[in-house]
GROMACS .gro file of N, CA, C and O in nm:
model
  552
    1MET      N    1  11.084   7.028   9.044
    1MET     CA    2  11.091   7.142   9.131
    1MET      C    3  11.220   7.221   9.105
    1MET      O    4  11.216   7.338   9.075
    2TYR      N    5  11.336   7.155   9.117
    2TYR     CA    6  11.463   7.225   9.097
    2TYR      C    7  11.487   7.257   8.950
    2TYR      O    8  11.559   7.353   8.920
    3GLU      N    9  11.429   7.180   8.859
    3GLU     CA   10  11.444   7.213   8.717
    3GLU      C   11  11.388   7.352   8.690
    3GLU      O   12  11.454   7.436   8.627
    4GLN      N   13  11.268   7.378   8.739
    4GLN     CA   14  11.207   7.510   8.719
    4GLN      C   15  11.285   7.619   8.791
    4GLN      O   16  11.299   7.730   8.741
    5TYR      N   17  11.339   7.584   8.907
    5TYR     CA   18  11.420   7.681   8.982
    5TYR      C   19  11.545   7.719   8.900
    5TYR      O   20  11.581   7.837   8.891
    6LEU      N   21  11.611   7.620   8.839
    6LEU     CA   22  11.730   7.648   8.759
    6LEU      C   23  11.696   7.734   8.637
    6LEU      O   24  11.772   7.825   8.600
    7ILE      N   25  11.584   7.705   8.574
    7ILE     CA   26  11.542   7.784   8.458
    7ILE      C   27  11.518   7.929   8.500
    7ILE      O   28  11.564   8.023   8.434
    8ARG      N   29  11.446   7.949   8.611
    8ARG     CA   30  11.420   8.087   8.660
    8ARG      C   31  11.550   8.156   8.700
    8ARG      O   32  11.566   8.277   8.681
    9LEU      N   33  11.646   8.082   8.753
    9LEU     CA   34  11.772   8.138   8.795
    9LEU      C   35  11.858   8.182   8.676
    9LEU      O   36  11.921   8.288   8.677
   10LEU      N   37  11.859   8.102   8.569
   10LEU     CA   38  11.944   8.130   8.453
   10LEU      C   39  11.880   8.221   8.349
   10LEU      O   40  11.951   8.285   8.271
   11ALA      N   41  11.749   8.230   8.347
   11ALA     CA   42  11.679   8.308   8.243
   11ALA      C   43  11.722   8.454   8.237
   11ALA      O   44  11.746   8.506   8.126
   12PRO      N   45  11.734   8.525   8.348
   12PRO     CA   46  11.771   8.667   8.338
   12PRO      C   47  11.909   8.691   8.278
   12PRO      O   48  11.937   8.800   8.228
   13LEU      N   49  11.996   8.591   8.279
   13LEU     CA   50  12.130   8.609   8.224
   13LEU      C   51  12.130   8.617   8.072
   13LEU      O   52  12.222   8.673   8.011
   14SER      N   53  12.030   8.558   8.008
   14SER     CA   54  12.016   8.555   7.862
   14SER      C   55  12.138   8.497   7.792
   14SER      O   56  12.168   8.530   7.679
   15LEU      N   57  12.211   8.412   7.861
   15LEU     CA   58  12.327   8.348   7.802
   15LEU      C   59  12.296   8.209   7.749
   15LEU      O   60  12.373   8.152   7.673
   16TYR      N   61  12.184   8.153   7.791
   16TYR     CA   62  12.151   8.015   7.759
   16TYR      C   63  12.018   8.009   7.687
   16TYR      O   64  11.926   8.084   7.715
   17ASN      N   65  12.008   7.915   7.593
   17ASN     CA   66  11.880   7.883   7.531
   17ASN      C   67  11.818   7.775   7.620
   17ASN      O   68  11.863   7.661   7.623
   18LEU      N   69  11.715   7.810   7.693
   18LEU     CA   70  11.659   7.722   7.795
   18LEU      C   71  11.545   7.635   7.742
   18LEU      O   72  11.477   7.569   7.819
   19ARG      N   73  11.526   7.633   7.611
   19ARG     CA   74  11.420   7.547   7.556
   19ARG      C   75  11.469   7.404   7.544
   19ARG      O   76  11.589   7.377   7.532
   20ALA      N   77  11.377   7.312   7.544
   20ALA     CA   78  11.403   7.168   7.553
   20ALA      C   79  11.508   7.113   7.456
   20ALA      O   80  11.592   7.036   7.498
   21PRO      N   81  11.510   7.145   7.326
   21PRO     CA   82  11.606   7.077   7.239
   21PRO      C   83  11.752   7.109   7.274
   21PRO      O   84  11.841   7.031   7.245
   22HIS      N   85  11.776   7.220   7.339
   22HIS     CA   86  11.915   7.258   7.365
   22HIS      C   87  11.957   7.221   7.507
   22HIS      O   88  12.015   7.117   7.530
   23ASN      N   89  11.933   7.307   7.601
   23ASN     CA   90  11.977   7.286   7.739
   23ASN      C   91  11.868   7.230   7.830
   23ASN      O   92  11.894   7.200   7.945
   24GLY      N   93  11.748   7.217   7.781
   24GLY     CA   94  11.637   7.171   7.864
   24GLY      C   95  11.660   7.034   7.924
   24GLY      O   96  11.627   7.009   8.040
   25GLY      N   97  11.718   6.941   7.847
   25GLY     CA   98  11.744   6.806   7.898
   25GLY      C   99  11.845   6.807   8.010
   25GLY      O  100  11.831   6.734   8.110
   26GLU      N  101  11.948   6.888   7.994
   26GLU     CA  102  12.050   6.896   8.099
   26GLU      C  103  11.991   6.954   8.227
   26GLU      O  104  12.019   6.905   8.337
   27LEU      N  105  11.909   7.058   8.213
   27LEU     CA  106  11.848   7.117   8.331
   27LEU      C  107  11.750   7.020   8.397
   27LEU      O  108  11.739   7.016   8.519
   28ALA      N  109  11.680   6.941   8.318
   28ALA     CA  110  11.588   6.842   8.373
   28ALA      C  111  11.666   6.737   8.452
   28ALA      O  112  11.626   6.696   8.562
   29ALA      N  113  11.781   6.693   8.398
   29ALA     CA  114  11.863   6.593   8.467
   29ALA      C  115  11.922   6.651   8.596
   29ALA      O  116  11.918   6.586   8.701
   30LEU      N  117  11.976   6.771   8.587
   30LEU     CA  118  12.032   6.834   8.706
   30LEU      C  119  11.925   6.860   8.811
   30LEU      O  120  11.946   6.837   8.931
   31GLY      N  121  11.810   6.907   8.768
   31GLY     CA  122  11.699   6.932   8.859
   31GLY      C  123  11.652   6.805   8.927
   31GLY      O  124  11.622   6.804   9.046
   32GLY      N  125  11.647   6.695   8.852
   32GLY     CA  126  11.607   6.567   8.911
   32GLY      C  127  11.704   6.521   9.018
   32GLY      O  128  11.664   6.468   9.123
   33GLU      N  129  11.834   6.538   8.994
   33GLU     CA  130  11.933   6.501   9.094
   33GLU      C  131  11.921   6.588   9.219
   33GLU      O  132  11.932   6.538   9.331
   34LEU      N  133  11.901   6.717   9.200
   34LEU     CA  134  11.884   6.805   9.315
   34LEU      C  135  11.758   6.769   9.394
   34LEU      O  136  11.756   6.776   9.516
   35ASP      N  137  11.651   6.730   9.323
   35ASP     CA  138  11.529   6.686   9.391
   35ASP      C  139  11.555   6.564   9.479
   35ASP      O  140  11.506   6.554   9.591
   36SER      N  141  11.634   6.469   9.428
   36SER     CA  142  11.661   6.347   9.505
   36SER      C  143  11.749   6.374   9.627
   36SER      O  144  11.739   6.306   9.728
   37VAL      N  145  11.834   6.476   9.620
   37VAL     CA  146  11.923   6.508   9.731
   37VAL      C  147  11.853   6.592   9.837
   37VAL      O  148  11.890   6.589   9.955
   38SER      N  149  11.749   6.664   9.801
   38SER     CA  150  11.686   6.756   9.896
   38SER      C  151  11.629   6.683  10.017
   38SER      O  152  11.635   6.735  10.129
   39GLY      N  153  11.577   6.562  10.001
   39GLY     CA  154  11.527   6.485  10.116
   39GLY      C  155  11.638   6.450  10.212
   39GLY      O  156  11.621   6.453  10.334
   40LEU      N  157  11.754   6.416  10.159
   40LEU     CA  158  11.870   6.384  10.242
   40LEU      C  159  11.917   6.506  10.319
   40LEU      O  160  11.953   6.496  10.437
   41VAL      N  161  11.916   6.621  10.255
   41VAL     CA  162  11.957   6.745  10.321
   41VAL      C  163  11.864   6.776  10.437
   41VAL      O  164  11.908   6.815  10.546
   42GLU      N  165  11.734   6.757  10.417
   42GLU     CA  166  11.637   6.780  10.524
   42GLU      C  167  11.662   6.686  10.642
   42GLU      O  168  11.654   6.726  10.758
   43LEU      N  169  11.694   6.560  10.614
   43LEU     CA  170  11.723   6.463  10.718
   43LEU      C  171  11.846   6.503  10.798
   43LEU      O  172  11.846   6.502  10.922
   44VAL      N  173  11.953   6.542  10.728
   44VAL     CA  174  12.077   6.582  10.794
   44VAL      C  175  12.053   6.707  10.879
   44VAL      O  176  12.101   6.716  10.993
   45GLU      N  177  11.979   6.800  10.827
   45GLU     CA  178  11.950   6.923  10.901
   45GLU      C  179  11.870   6.892  11.029
   45GLU      O  180  11.902   6.942  11.136
   46ARG      N  181  11.769   6.806  11.019
   46ARG     CA  182  11.687   6.770  11.134
   46ARG      C  183  11.770   6.699  11.240
   46ARG      O  184  11.763   6.731  11.358
   47GLU      N  185  11.851   6.603  11.200
   47GLU     CA  186  11.928   6.523  11.296
   47GLU      C  187  12.048   6.597  11.354
   47GLU      O  188  12.101   6.557  11.457
   48SER      N  189  12.091   6.706  11.291
   48SER     CA  190  12.208   6.779  11.341
   48SER      C  191  12.173   6.872  11.455
   48SER      O  192  12.262   6.915  11.529
   49LEU      N  193  12.046   6.905  11.474
   49LEU     CA  194  12.003   6.993  11.582
   49LEU      C  195  11.942   6.910  11.694
   49LEU      O  196  11.852   6.830  11.670
   50LEU      N  197  11.987   6.930  11.817
   50LEU     CA  198  11.936   6.852  11.929
   50LEU      C  199  11.786   6.871  11.947
   50LEU      O  200  11.713   6.777  11.977
   51ALA      N  201  11.737   6.991  11.924
   51ALA     CA  202  11.595   7.020  11.946
   51ALA      C  203  11.504   6.946  11.849
   51ALA      O  204  11.386   6.923  11.879
   52THR      N  205  11.555   6.905  11.733
   52THR     CA  206  11.471   6.838  11.634
   52THR      C  207  11.515   6.696  11.602
   52THR      O  208  11.445   6.625  11.529
   53ALA      N  209  11.627   6.652  11.657
   53ALA     CA  210  11.677   6.517  11.629
   53ALA      C  211  11.576   6.412  11.675
   53ALA      O  212  11.510   6.428  11.777
   54GLU      N  213  11.565   6.304  11.596
   54GLU     CA  214  11.468   6.200  11.627
   54GLU      C  215  11.531   6.063  11.644
   54GLU      O  216  11.481   5.981  11.719
   55SER      N  217  11.639   6.034  11.573
   55SER     CA  218  11.696   5.900  11.581
   55SER      C  219  11.848   5.906  11.582
   55SER      O  220  11.911   5.908  11.687
   56GLU      N  221  11.908   5.908  11.466
   56GLU     CA  222  12.053   5.902  11.457
   56GLU      C  223  12.121   6.018  11.530
   56GLU      O  224  12.225   6.000  11.593
   57GLY      N  225  12.062   6.135  11.524
   57GLY     CA  226  12.119   6.250  11.594
   57GLY      C  227  12.124   6.229  11.743
   57GLY      O  228  12.219   6.268  11.810
   58LEU      N  229  12.021   6.165  11.800
   58LEU     CA  230  12.019   6.134  11.943
   58LEU      C  231  12.116   6.021  11.974
   58LEU      O  232  12.192   6.027  12.072
   59ASP      N  233  12.115   5.917  11.891
   59ASP     CA  234  12.204   5.802  11.912
   59ASP      C  235  12.350   5.846  11.915
   59ASP      O  236  12.428   5.803  12.000
   60ARG      N  237  12.389   5.930  11.820
   60ARG     CA  238  12.529   5.973  11.810
   60ARG      C  239  12.570   6.059  11.929
   60ARG      O  240  12.685   6.054  11.972
   61ARG      N  241  12.478   6.138  11.981
   61ARG     CA  242  12.512   6.219  12.098
   61ARG      C  243  12.521   6.134  12.224
   61ARG      O  244  12.607   6.157  12.309
   62GLU      N  245  12.433   6.036  12.239
   62GLU     CA  246  12.433   5.951  12.358
   62GLU      C  247  12.563   5.870  12.370
   62GLU      O  248  12.607   5.840  12.480
   63VAL      N  249  12.623   5.838  12.258
   63VAL     CA  250  12.748   5.761  12.258
   63VAL      C  251  12.861   5.842  12.322
   63VAL      O  252  12.958   5.785  12.373
   64LEU      N  253  12.850   5.973  12.324
   64LEU     CA  254  12.955   6.059  12.378
   64LEU      C  255  12.970   6.047  12.530
   64LEU      O  256  13.072   6.084  12.585
   65PHE      N  257  12.868   5.996  12.598
   65PHE     CA  258  12.868   5.993  12.744
   65PHE      C  259  12.901   5.853  12.796
   65PHE      O  260  12.875   5.753  12.730
   66ALA      N  261  12.956   5.848  12.916
   66ALA     CA  262  12.995   5.721  12.976
   66ALA      C  263  12.874   5.630  13.000
   66ALA      O  264  12.883   5.509  12.988
   67HIS      N  265  12.760   5.690  13.033
   67HIS     CA  266  12.638   5.615  13.058
   67HIS      C  267  12.527   5.670  12.969
   67HIS      O  268  12.511   5.791  12.961
   68LYS      N  269  12.453   5.581  12.907
   68LYS     CA  270  12.341   5.624  12.824
   68LYS      C  271  12.232   5.677  12.916
   68LYS      O  272  12.199   5.614  13.016
   69PRO      N  273  12.175   5.794  12.885
   69PRO     CA  274  12.070   5.849  12.969
   69PRO      C  275  11.952   5.752  12.982
   69PRO      O  276  11.916   5.682  12.888
   70ALA      N  277  11.894   5.748  13.102
   70ALA     CA  278  11.781   5.660  13.129
   70ALA      C  279  11.652   5.726  13.083
   70ALA      O  280  11.569   5.766  13.163
   71ALA      N  281  11.637   5.743  12.955
   71ALA     CA  282  11.520   5.808  12.897
   71ALA      C  283  11.468   5.722  12.781
   71ALA      O  284  11.546   5.658  12.712
   72VAL      N  285  11.337   5.726  12.762
   72VAL     CA  286  11.276   5.641  12.660
   72VAL      C  287  11.226   5.722  12.541
   72VAL      O  288  11.260   5.694  12.428
   73THR      N  289  11.144   5.824  12.568
   73THR     CA  290  11.085   5.900  12.458
   73THR      C  291  11.189   5.994  12.397
   73THR      O  292  11.291   6.026  12.461
   74GLN      N  293  11.162   6.039  12.276
   74GLN     CA  294  11.255   6.130  12.208
   74GLN      C  295  11.271   6.259  12.288
   74GLN      O  296  11.382   6.310  12.304
   75GLU      N  297  11.162   6.313  12.340
   75GLU     CA  298  11.169   6.437  12.416
   75GLU      C  299  11.251   6.419  12.544
   75GLU      O  300  11.335   6.503  12.578
   76ASP      N  301  11.231   6.306  12.613
   76ASP     CA  302  11.310   6.278  12.734
   76ASP      C  303  11.457   6.260  12.699
   76ASP      O  304  11.545   6.304  12.774
   77ARG      N  305  11.485   6.196  12.588
   77ARG     CA  306  11.623   6.177  12.545
   77ARG      C  307  11.689   6.312  12.515
   77ARG      O  308  11.804   6.336  12.553
   78ARG      N  309  11.614   6.402  12.449
   78ARG     CA  310  11.668   6.536  12.420
   78ARG      C  311  11.700   6.610  12.550
   78ARG      O  312  11.805   6.673  12.563
   79GLU      N  313  11.607   6.605  12.646
   79GLU     CA  314  11.627   6.673  12.774
   79GLU      C  315  11.747   6.615  12.849
   79GLU      O  316  11.824   6.688  12.909
   80ALA      N  317  11.761   6.483  12.846
   80ALA     CA  318  11.872   6.418  12.915
   80ALA      C  319  12.005   6.459  12.853
   80ALA      O  320  12.102   6.491  12.924
   81ILE      N  321  12.012   6.459  12.722
   81ILE     CA  322  12.136   6.498  12.653
   81ILE      C  323  12.168   6.644  12.683
   81ILE      O  324  12.282   6.679  12.712
   82ALA      N  325  12.067   6.731  12.679
   82ALA     CA  326  12.089   6.872  12.710
   82ALA      C  327  12.138   6.889  12.853
   82ALA      O  328  12.229   6.969  12.879
   83ALA      N  329  12.082   6.813  12.948
   83ALA     CA  330  12.126   6.821  13.087
   83ALA      C  331  12.271   6.776  13.100
   83ALA      O  332  12.350   6.839  13.172
   84LEU      N  333  12.309   6.671  13.031
   84LEU     CA  334  12.447   6.623  13.037
   84LEU      C  335  12.543   6.721  12.971
   84LEU      O  336  12.656   6.739  13.016
   85LEU      N  337  12.498   6.788  12.866
   85LEU     CA  338  12.583   6.887  12.799
   85LEU      C  339  12.602   7.013  12.884
   85LEU      O  340  12.699   7.086  12.865
   86ARG      N  341  12.509   7.039  12.977
   86ARG     CA  342  12.520   7.157  13.063
   86ARG      C  343  12.619   7.136  13.178
   86ARG      O  344  12.653   7.231  13.248
   87ILE      N  345  12.665   7.015  13.199
   87ILE     CA  346  12.757   6.989  13.309
   87ILE      C  347  12.889   7.062  13.283
   87ILE      O  348  12.946   7.053  13.175
   88SER      N  349  12.932   7.136  13.385
   88SER     CA  350  13.058   7.210  13.373
   88SER      C  351  13.124   7.214  13.511
   88SER      O  352  13.078   7.149  13.604
   89GLU      N  353  13.228   7.292  13.523
   89GLU     CA  354  13.297   7.302  13.651
   89GLU      C  355  13.209   7.366  13.759
   89GLU      O  356  13.237   7.355  13.877
   90ASP      N  357  13.102   7.433  13.719
   90ASP     CA  358  13.009   7.495  13.814
   90ASP      C  359  12.892   7.404  13.848
   90ASP      O  360  12.796   7.448  13.909
   91SER      N  361  12.896   7.279  13.808
   91SER     CA  362  12.782   7.188  13.822
   91SER      C  363  12.782   7.108  13.952
   91SER      O  364  12.719   7.005  13.960
   92LEU      N  365  12.852   7.155  14.053
   92LEU     CA  366  12.858   7.080  14.177
   92LEU      C  367  12.765   7.135  14.284
   92LEU      O  368  12.772   7.093  14.399
   93THR      N  369  12.678   7.226  14.250
   93THR     CA  370  12.577   7.273  14.346
   93THR      C  371  12.463   7.173  14.349
   93THR      O  372  12.440   7.100  14.251
   94PRO      N  373  12.390   7.165  14.460
   94PRO     CA  374  12.275   7.073  14.464
   94PRO      C  375  12.175   7.098  14.352
   94PRO      O  376  12.119   7.004  14.295
   95GLU      N  377  12.153   7.224  14.316
   95GLU     CA  378  12.058   7.256  14.209
   95GLU      C  379  12.104   7.200  14.076
   95GLU      O  380  12.027   7.142  13.999
   96ALA      N  381  12.233   7.216  14.045
   96ALA     CA  382  12.287   7.166  13.919
   96ALA      C  383  12.287   7.013  13.917
   96ALA      O  384  12.258   6.951  13.814
   97ILE      N  385  12.318   6.952  14.031
   97ILE     CA  386  12.316   6.805  14.039
   97ILE      C  387  12.174   6.754  14.019
   97ILE      O  388  12.151   6.656  13.947
   98ASN      N  389  12.076   6.821  14.080
   98ASN     CA  390  11.935   6.781  14.062
   98ASN      C  391  11.891   6.797  13.917
   98ASN      O  392  11.818   6.713  13.864
   99ASP      N  393  11.937   6.903  13.852
   99ASP     CA  394  11.905   6.923  13.710
   99ASP      C  395  11.961   6.808  13.627
   99ASP      O  396  11.894   6.754  13.540
  100THR      N  397  12.083   6.768  13.656
  100THR     CA  398  12.147   6.659  13.583
  100THR      C  399  12.076   6.526  13.610
  100THR      O  400  12.049   6.449  13.518
  101LEU      N  401  12.043   6.499  13.737
  101LEU     CA  402  11.973   6.376  13.772
  101LEU      C  403  11.838   6.369  13.702
  101LEU      O  404  11.801   6.266  13.645
  102THR      N  405  11.763   6.478  13.707
  102THR     CA  406  11.632   6.482  13.641
  102THR      C  407  11.646   6.465  13.491
  102THR      O  408  11.572   6.390  13.428
  103GLY      N  409  11.743   6.533  13.432
  103GLY     CA  410  11.766   6.522  13.289
  103GLY      C  411  11.803   6.382  13.246
  103GLY      O  412  11.772   6.339  13.136
  104CYS      N  413  11.870   6.309  13.334
  104CYS     CA  414  11.911   6.171  13.302
  104CYS      C  415  11.800   6.071  13.329
  104CYS      O  416  11.818   5.951  13.307
  105GLY      N  417  11.687   6.118  13.378
  105GLY     CA  418  11.576   6.027  13.403
  105GLY      C  419  11.588   5.952  13.534
  105GLY      O  420  11.515   5.856  13.557
  106ILE      N  421  11.677   5.994  13.621
  106ILE     CA  422  11.693   5.929  13.751
  106ILE      C  423  11.604   6.001  13.850
  106ILE      O  424  11.617   6.122  13.871
  107ARG      N  425  11.513   5.928  13.912
  107ARG     CA  426  11.420   5.988  14.007
  107ARG      C  427  11.486   5.995  14.144
  107ARG      O  428  11.459   5.914  14.232
  108ALA      N  429  11.574   6.091  14.157
  108ALA     CA  430  11.648   6.111  14.281
  108ALA      C  431  11.660   6.260  14.306
  108ALA      O  432  11.640   6.342  14.216
  109LYS      N  433  11.693   6.294  14.429
  109LYS     CA  434  11.709   6.434  14.465
  109LYS      C  435  11.833   6.447  14.552
  109LYS      O  436  11.852   6.371  14.646
  110ALA      N  437  11.916   6.545  14.520
  110ALA     CA  438  12.037   6.571  14.597
  110ALA      C  439  12.006   6.680  14.700
  110ALA      O  440  11.944   6.781  14.668
  111GLU      N  441  12.050   6.655  14.824
  111GLU     CA  442  12.033   6.753  14.932
  111GLU      C  443  12.168   6.776  14.997
  111GLU      O  444  12.245   6.683  15.018
  112GLU      N  445  12.194   6.903  15.030
  112GLU     CA  446  12.319   6.936  15.097
  112GLU      C  447  12.299   6.920  15.247
  112GLU      O  448  12.203   6.971  15.304
  113THR      N  449  12.388   6.846  15.312
  113THR     CA  450  12.383   6.827  15.457
  113THR      C  451  12.515   6.873  15.517
  113THR      O  452  12.609   6.909  15.444
  114ALA      N  453  12.524   6.870  15.649
  114ALA     CA  454  12.648   6.911  15.717
  114ALA      C  455  12.763   6.818  15.680
  114ALA      O  456  12.878   6.861  15.672
  115GLU      N  457  12.732   6.690  15.654
  115GLU     CA  458  12.836   6.592  15.620
  115GLU      C  459  12.875   6.596  15.472
  115GLU      O  460  12.975   6.540  15.432
  116GLY      N  461  12.792   6.655  15.390
  116GLY     CA  462  12.819   6.658  15.246
  116GLY      C  463  12.689   6.653  15.167
  116GLY      O  464  12.589   6.712  15.206
  117LEU      N  465  12.690   6.581  15.061
  117LEU     CA  466  12.574   6.570  14.974
  117LEU      C  467  12.505   6.437  14.997
  117LEU      O  468  12.571   6.332  15.002
  118ARG      N  469  12.375   6.440  15.010
  118ARG     CA  470  12.296   6.319  15.032
  118ARG      C  471  12.198   6.306  14.916
  118ARG      O  472  12.134   6.403  14.876
  119VAL      N  473  12.188   6.187  14.861
  119VAL     CA  474  12.095   6.161  14.750
  119VAL      C  475  11.982   6.074  14.804
  119VAL      O  476  12.006   5.969  14.863
  120ILE      N  477  11.859   6.122  14.784
  120ILE     CA  478  11.742   6.047  14.827
  120ILE      C  479  11.657   6.012  14.706
  120ILE      O  480  11.674   6.070  14.598
  121PHE      N  481  11.568   5.916  14.724
  121PHE     CA  482  11.481   5.871  14.616
  121PHE      C  483  11.336   5.891  14.658
  121PHE      O  484  11.273   5.800  14.711
  122PRO      N  485  11.283   6.013  14.636
  122PRO     CA  486  11.144   6.037  14.675
  122PRO      C  487  11.048   5.948  14.596
  122PRO      O  488  11.074   5.910  14.482
  123LYS      N  489  10.938   5.914  14.659
  123LYS     CA  490  10.833   5.831  14.598
  123LYS      C  491  10.885   5.692  14.560
  123LYS      O  492  10.833   5.629  14.468
  124THR      N  493  10.990   5.647  14.628
  124THR     CA  494  11.042   5.512  14.607
  124THR      C  495  11.048   5.443  14.742
  124THR      O  496  11.113   5.493  14.834
  125ALA      N  497  10.981   5.330  14.752
  125ALA     CA  498  10.983   5.255  14.878
  125ALA      C  499  11.109   5.169  14.881
  125ALA      O  500  11.131   5.086  14.793
  126GLY      N  501  11.193   5.191  14.980
  126GLY     CA  502  11.315   5.111  14.993
  126GLY      C  503  11.422   5.154  14.894
  126GLY      O  504  11.428   5.268  14.851
  127ILE      N  505  11.504   5.059  14.858
  127ILE     CA  506  11.615   5.084  14.766
  127ILE      C  507  11.568   5.058  14.623
  127ILE      O  508  11.507   4.954  14.596
  128PRO      N  509  11.596   5.149  14.530
  128PRO     CA  510  11.554   5.127  14.391
  128PRO      C  511  11.614   4.999  14.334
  128PRO      O  512  11.724   4.957  14.373
  129ALA      N  513  11.544   4.938  14.240
  129ALA     CA  514  11.586   4.810  14.182
  129ALA      C  515  11.724   4.817  14.118
  129ALA      O  516  11.805   4.727  14.131
  130ASP      N  517  11.753   4.924  14.049
  130ASP     CA  518  11.881   4.937  13.978
  130ASP      C  519  11.977   5.030  14.054
  130ASP      O  520  12.047   5.110  13.995
  131PHE      N  521  11.980   5.018  14.185
  131PHE     CA  522  12.057   5.108  14.272
  131PHE      C  523  12.205   5.110  14.238
  131PHE      O  524  12.267   5.217  14.234
  132GLU      N  525  12.267   4.994  14.211
  132GLU     CA  526  12.410   4.991  14.183
  132GLU      C  527  12.443   5.071  14.057
  132GLU      O  528  12.542   5.143  14.053
  133GLN      N  529  12.360   5.058  13.955
  133GLN     CA  530  12.383   5.133  13.832
  133GLN      C  531  12.366   5.283  13.857
  133GLN      O  532  12.447   5.363  13.813
  134ILE      N  533  12.260   5.319  13.929
  134ILE     CA  534  12.236   5.461  13.961
  134ILE      C  535  12.352   5.517  14.042
  134ILE      O  536  12.400   5.627  14.017
  135GLN      N  537  12.400   5.439  14.139
  135GLN     CA  538  12.509   5.483  14.224
  135GLN      C  539  12.636   5.508  14.142
  135GLN      O  540  12.705   5.608  14.160
  136SER      N  541  12.665   5.420  14.048
  136SER     CA  542  12.785   5.439  13.965
  136SER      C  543  12.771   5.561  13.874
  136SER      O  544  12.868   5.632  13.850
  137ILE      N  545  12.649   5.586  13.825
  137ILE     CA  546  12.626   5.703  13.739
  137ILE      C  547  12.644   5.831  13.820
  137ILE      O  548  12.709   5.925  13.776
  138ILE      N  549  12.587   5.834  13.940
  138ILE     CA  550  12.596   5.954  14.025
  138ILE      C  551  12.741   5.976  14.065
  138ILE      O  552  12.792   6.086  14.063
   0.00000   0.00000   0.00000
């Protein structure tokens, strides 16, 4: 693939004899090396973008946070990481806290009361099984 690309790229210059006995072997070798690297480039490009990351790109981002997001699927992991990255100094409103909780996979809802902020667990009977961990994350 890249061998033919190099030939097409160099041909208009008319500086090189691109037939096999002269430079053809070198172009074949260079093209082969570029072919082998192209798969790696695609992998790096995919994993460097949060929207397309599948494994290492997600793992490396999750390490940045104090708590690993409680998400299982790749899409849920992407949403959780995006929610955590959106946290800023303006993230103390109930809406922003709910966005962060949902993004982290915690089935909880923050409500503003006269005393402060109250966190409830809709559709959960009693206290959630991993309440201490959830409490420390919140």
